[in-house]
Amino acid sequence: MGAESDFRCGFAALLGRPNVGKSSIINALLKEKVAAVSPKPQTTRNAVRCIYTTASEQIVFVDTPGIHAPKHALGGFMLKEAEEALLSVDVVCYVVEAQDRAVGEKDGIILKMLASLSRPVVLAVNKIDKLARAEDYKKAVALYEKFIKPAAVAPLSANKGRGLEELAAAISALLPRQPAIYPEDMLMDSTERFLASEVIREKILRHTDEEVPHSVAVLIDEFKSPDEHPGEKLCTIRATVIVERPGQKGIIIGKNGTMLKQIGSEARRELEERLGYKLFLQLWVKVKPGWRKSPEELRRLGYRS
Ligand SMILES: Nc1nc2c(ncn2[C@@H]2O[C@H](COP(=O)(O)OP(=O)(O)OP(=O)(O)O)[C@@H](O)[C@H]2O)c(=O)[nH]1
Ligand SMILES: [Mg+2]
C-alpha cells in the first residue's frame, strides 16, 4: 500500500433504479463475481458491502437494492436498506443508463432522496456499449444535471469493462485520507451463509421469469463447514427455496426434477469456487403463500431491519 498519509479510504453507496447495473459494476471493478447479478429487476435485496482495494485507495462499496415504489413488506424492507445505506457513506454513486432520455418515476424517488442528503454524488452513466454514438451519454448527463450537481461524471460499461478505473478514481478523490478499514485481500463483508443463499437465489432468477424471481427466497437450514467441523471433508449446505404458489414450486422443480438439479449444480459449482470447499448441497422447495407481505416471515428469512 502507498504512503500512509496519501491513502484514501471510505464508503460509497451504489444507488439507482433496478437493473441499471449496480451489482455488475462492483463485479467488474473487483474482477471477481461477488454480487448477485441477473437480467431481472430487483435482484439485489440487501445492502451488501464489497471492498475494492488498490495500492492507493480502499473503496467500500455498499451495493443497494434498486429503488422502486414498494408494493409489499419485502419492497419496503429493500427501500429502507437503500435509504439507510446512504446515511453512513462518504459518497453516493448514482447509477443511470446511457440511453436514458426521460426521468422515470423511480429516478424521481432517487432524486428526491439525493436532494435531502448532503453527500457528494458521482453520476455513473452505465451501459455506454448500448449507444451507437459514444458521446450520446452526454444526453443522459444533461437530463440528470437538471436536478443534481454531481461532483463528477463517469461514463462506463460494466459488461465491456470500460471506464471502471475512471469511476473508481472519481469516487476515491472524494474519500477521506485514512488507512484501510478492511484487510486488503477481503472482497466482501458478509457471512458464508448469506453468500450461499444469494448464489442459490441468483441461479433461480436466471432460470425463471415473470413473477417467479420476485416470489423466491432462500433459507439456509444447515451450513456445516469443514472449518468449524474438523473431520468433515465436505461443506454441507441444506437450503429451502421458498415460493408463494404451488405452480411456482412446479416450475422450480421442473420436469422430473431437472430444473432444481440444474440450479443446484450451478450453485454448487460457484460456491465451491468461492468458498474453497467441496460441497454437498441439498435443496428443498416449499410454498409459503404471501411470505413477501408477512413481517414475521421476512424476519425469519433474514430480511430484517
Ligand atoms: N449492455 C450492458 N448490460 C449491462 C451492463 N451492466 C449491466 N448490464 C446488465 O444489466 C442487467 C442488470 O444488472 P445488475 O448488475 O443485476 O443490475 P442492478 O442495478 O444491480 O439491479 P438490481 O439489483 O435489481 O437493482 C444484467 O442483465 C446485466 O448483465 C453494461 O455495461 N452493458
Ligand atoms: Mg443489484
XYZ file of C-alpha atoms and ligand atoms in Angstrom:
338
model
C 0.000 0.000 0.000
C 1.134 3.574 -0.692
C 2.371 6.165 1.770
C 0.006 6.089 4.731
C -0.795 9.799 4.519
C -1.905 9.666 0.864
C -4.086 6.604 1.205
C -7.791 7.223 0.747
C -10.476 5.056 2.223
C -14.203 5.319 2.739
C -17.702 4.163 1.883
C -19.547 4.660 -1.385
C -23.176 3.602 -1.895
C -24.244 2.475 -5.344
C -27.733 3.812 -5.815
C -30.043 3.527 -8.802
C -33.302 2.117 -10.088
C -33.467 -1.686 -10.524
C -31.468 -3.272 -13.346
C -29.152 -0.350 -14.240
C -26.104 -2.497 -13.438
C -25.062 -1.521 -9.900
C -24.018 -5.032 -8.900
C -22.389 -5.585 -12.303
C -20.199 -2.501 -11.739
C -18.954 -3.954 -8.452
C -18.159 -7.329 -10.013
C -16.373 -5.661 -12.924
C -14.294 -3.429 -10.646
C -13.339 -6.253 -8.327
C -12.648 -8.505 -11.344
C -14.459 -11.173 -9.396
C -18.042 -12.309 -9.183
C -19.079 -11.131 -5.721
C -22.573 -9.632 -6.037
C -25.649 -11.370 -7.442
C -26.468 -10.167 -10.963
C -29.367 -11.076 -13.238
C -31.382 -9.612 -16.105
C -34.388 -9.434 -13.752
C -35.063 -6.201 -11.868
C -34.826 -6.282 -8.055
C -32.061 -8.848 -7.976
C -30.311 -7.245 -5.002
C -32.400 -7.246 -1.815
C -29.902 -6.409 0.932
C -27.264 -3.712 1.283
C -24.020 -5.631 0.705
C -20.515 -4.343 1.383
C -17.978 -5.167 -1.336
C -14.405 -3.986 -0.985
C -12.152 -2.575 -3.702
C -8.527 -2.141 -2.639
C -5.545 -0.851 -4.623
C -2.131 0.496 -3.598
C -3.572 3.952 -3.026
C -7.211 3.501 -2.029
C -9.863 1.315 -0.481
C -13.445 1.911 -1.555
C -16.050 0.044 0.455
C -18.950 -0.160 -1.978
C -22.372 -0.607 -0.493
C -24.446 -2.309 -3.173
C -28.095 -1.448 -2.590
C -31.442 -2.778 -3.822
C -32.762 -0.915 -6.870
C -35.090 1.912 -5.843
C -38.756 1.403 -6.707
C -42.074 2.237 -5.092
C -42.639 -0.690 -2.716
C -45.754 -2.827 -3.194
C -45.348 -5.107 -0.164
C -43.332 -5.550 3.014
C -40.324 -7.023 1.187
C -40.212 -3.980 -1.122
C -40.455 -1.741 1.937
C -37.513 -3.547 3.515
C -35.479 -3.127 0.318
C -36.164 0.610 0.126
C -35.169 1.007 3.762
C -31.943 -0.919 3.166
C -31.003 1.563 0.441
C -32.071 4.627 2.426
C -30.144 3.548 5.498
C -27.039 2.758 3.454
C -26.999 6.359 2.254
C -26.734 7.718 5.766
C -23.416 6.061 6.520
C -21.427 6.646 3.323
C -18.970 9.326 2.247
C -20.030 9.361 -1.395
C -23.102 8.337 -3.361
C -22.524 6.786 -6.755
C -25.785 7.336 -8.611
C -26.036 4.827 -11.463
C -28.168 5.575 -14.523
C -28.193 4.231 -18.075
C -26.574 5.947 -21.045
C -29.798 5.534 -23.034
C -31.961 7.415 -20.503
C -33.790 10.272 -22.201
C -36.504 10.945 -19.610
C -36.591 10.787 -15.817
C -38.901 7.958 -14.770
C -40.830 7.547 -11.539
C -38.103 5.520 -9.832
C -35.379 8.028 -10.631
C -37.778 10.707 -9.389
C -37.759 8.982 -5.986
C -33.955 8.810 -6.058
C -33.525 12.462 -6.996
C -35.719 13.405 -4.035
C -33.590 11.254 -1.737
C -30.431 12.914 -3.048
C -31.859 16.403 -2.619
C -32.223 15.909 1.120
C -28.796 14.324 1.507
C -25.619 16.305 1.891
C -23.199 13.875 0.278
C -21.157 14.326 -2.874
C -22.643 12.447 -5.827
C -20.753 10.756 -8.649
C -23.033 10.215 -11.627
C -22.147 6.845 -13.178
C -23.616 6.509 -16.667
C -23.567 2.772 -17.341
C -24.179 0.654 -20.464
C -22.443 3.024 -22.905
C -21.922 -0.072 -25.071
C -25.603 0.181 -25.994
C -25.126 3.559 -27.693
C -24.480 3.869 -31.413
C -22.548 7.115 -30.766
C -20.450 7.012 -27.588
C -20.754 10.751 -26.910
C -24.541 10.428 -26.652
C -24.102 9.515 -22.981
C -23.917 13.286 -22.514
C -27.634 13.475 -23.244
C -28.282 11.348 -20.167
C -25.904 13.525 -18.153
C -27.730 16.710 -19.228
C -31.028 15.099 -18.200
C -29.939 14.368 -14.636
C -27.896 17.550 -14.253
C -31.177 19.452 -14.327
C -31.803 18.009 -10.855
C -28.403 17.365 -9.283
C -24.925 18.843 -9.375
C -22.651 15.802 -9.473
C -19.089 16.201 -8.202
C -18.005 14.025 -11.143
C -19.478 12.176 -14.107
C -18.228 8.737 -15.145
C -19.411 7.105 -18.396
C -18.800 3.372 -18.335
C -19.749 -0.101 -19.398
C -19.607 -2.708 -16.645
C -20.114 -5.526 -19.126
C -17.414 -4.371 -21.541
C -15.030 -3.280 -18.777
C -14.841 0.342 -19.941
C -14.455 3.403 -17.702
C -14.190 1.415 -14.484
C -10.882 2.773 -13.250
C -12.018 6.302 -14.030
C -15.124 5.701 -11.910
C -13.010 4.386 -9.027
C -10.685 7.404 -9.312
C -13.614 9.844 -9.258
C -15.034 8.229 -6.121
C -11.667 7.880 -4.464
C -10.889 11.585 -4.865
C -13.912 12.310 -2.645
C -12.918 9.933 0.166
C -11.091 10.944 3.339
C -7.371 10.358 3.722
C -7.199 7.477 6.169
C -5.786 3.957 6.326
C -7.678 0.925 5.034
C -10.539 -0.382 7.151
C -10.608 -3.931 5.781
C -7.717 -6.350 5.067
C -6.505 -5.788 1.500
C -7.489 -9.256 0.279
C -11.059 -9.099 1.600
C -13.672 -8.728 -1.146
C -16.939 -8.894 0.705
C -18.197 -8.318 4.224
C -20.922 -10.899 4.636
C -21.303 -14.360 6.109
C -20.820 -17.595 4.165
C -24.472 -18.441 4.881
C -25.609 -15.195 3.245
C -23.354 -15.852 0.275
C -24.798 -19.357 -0.120
C -28.389 -18.096 -0.096
C -27.568 -15.331 -2.606
C -25.833 -17.675 -5.037
C -28.744 -20.136 -4.942
C -31.291 -17.320 -5.384
C -29.339 -15.843 -8.291
C -29.312 -19.174 -10.141
C -33.092 -19.404 -9.695
C -33.512 -15.840 -11.002
C -31.517 -16.696 -14.080
C -33.711 -19.695 -14.868
C -37.172 -18.265 -14.173
C -39.383 -15.463 -15.458
C -42.248 -13.121 -14.663
C -43.383 -13.310 -11.031
C -41.221 -16.283 -10.040
C -37.946 -14.381 -9.412
C -39.751 -11.939 -7.129
C -41.535 -14.713 -5.237
C -38.414 -16.636 -4.284
C -36.452 -16.578 -1.053
C -33.769 -18.981 0.097
C -33.449 -20.100 3.683
C -30.248 -21.860 4.737
C -31.342 -24.616 7.120
C -27.900 -26.064 7.717
C -24.396 -24.818 6.956
C -21.672 -27.120 8.218
C -18.224 -26.095 7.029
C -15.011 -28.105 7.419
C -13.519 -25.011 9.169
C -15.991 -25.239 12.031
C -16.293 -29.032 11.965
C -12.817 -30.509 11.529
C -13.099 -34.091 10.378
C -15.782 -33.212 7.821
C -14.365 -33.377 4.296
C -17.285 -31.656 2.625
C -19.150 -28.491 3.415
C -22.796 -29.463 3.876
C -25.450 -26.935 2.918
C -29.156 -27.697 3.185
C -31.447 -24.971 1.983
C -35.144 -24.413 1.437
C -36.334 -22.444 -1.563
C -39.488 -20.594 -0.539
C -42.067 -19.670 -3.181
C -45.541 -18.186 -2.970
C -47.634 -20.572 -5.054
C -47.731 -24.305 -5.884
C -47.332 -23.512 -9.612
C -44.053 -21.739 -8.854
C -42.851 -24.788 -6.933
C -43.561 -26.883 -10.025
C -41.587 -24.503 -12.246
C -38.549 -24.550 -9.979
C -38.555 -28.317 -9.587
C -39.107 -28.803 -13.319
C -39.911 -31.956 -15.235
C -38.568 -34.946 -13.284
C -36.688 -32.519 -11.070
C -34.376 -31.394 -13.882
C -34.652 -27.665 -13.180
C -33.868 -27.991 -9.487
C -30.940 -30.249 -10.355
C -29.602 -27.668 -12.796
C -29.983 -24.833 -10.261
C -28.319 -26.954 -7.588
C -25.344 -27.897 -9.708
C -24.740 -24.316 -10.927
C -24.937 -23.017 -7.342
C -22.670 -25.795 -6.075
C -20.026 -25.079 -8.709
C -19.931 -21.347 -7.939
C -19.951 -21.863 -4.177
C -17.161 -24.452 -4.305
C -15.023 -21.944 -6.137
C -15.850 -19.022 -3.881
C -15.807 -20.800 -0.527
C -12.884 -23.063 -1.356
C -14.576 -26.239 -0.063
C -16.033 -29.266 -1.800
C -19.738 -29.039 -1.270
C -22.736 -31.211 -0.562
C -25.752 -29.084 -1.440
C -29.327 -30.173 -0.895
C -32.320 -28.074 -1.923
C -35.980 -28.330 -0.977
C -38.833 -26.230 -2.324
C -41.653 -25.102 -0.049
C -44.766 -22.986 -0.666
C -45.487 -20.152 1.753
C -48.343 -18.076 0.398
C -47.846 -14.326 0.834
C -44.446 -14.504 2.549
C -43.445 -11.167 0.997
C -46.253 -9.448 2.871
C -45.591 -11.017 6.246
C -43.195 -9.097 8.533
C -42.727 -12.254 10.586
C -41.741 -14.374 7.552
C -39.432 -11.608 6.333
C -37.599 -11.615 9.644
C -37.243 -15.389 9.535
C -35.803 -15.138 6.022
C -33.184 -12.602 7.063
C -34.917 -9.512 5.640
C -34.922 -7.744 8.963
C -34.288 -4.117 9.685
N -25.358 -3.916 -22.185
C -24.994 -3.816 -20.906
N -25.684 -4.503 -19.960
C -25.287 -4.372 -18.676
C -24.183 -3.558 -18.294
N -24.062 -3.614 -16.952
C -25.023 -4.457 -16.513
N -25.767 -4.918 -17.541
C -26.893 -5.886 -17.476
O -27.971 -5.315 -16.761
C -28.688 -6.331 -16.050
C -28.834 -5.931 -14.594
O -27.579 -5.944 -13.965
P -27.428 -5.896 -12.376
O -25.995 -5.656 -12.092
O -28.084 -7.077 -11.737
O -28.287 -4.579 -12.058
P -28.616 -3.912 -10.631
O -28.647 -2.445 -10.842
O -27.695 -4.421 -9.585
O -30.108 -4.449 -10.410
P -30.947 -4.633 -9.023
O -30.098 -5.406 -8.059
O -32.143 -5.399 -9.468
O -31.285 -3.269 -8.547
C -27.906 -7.625 -16.248
O -28.524 -8.361 -17.265
C -26.528 -7.132 -16.668
O -25.830 -8.064 -17.483
C -23.458 -2.866 -19.334
O -22.477 -2.164 -19.119
N -23.925 -3.047 -20.606
Mg -28.067 -5.473 -7.855
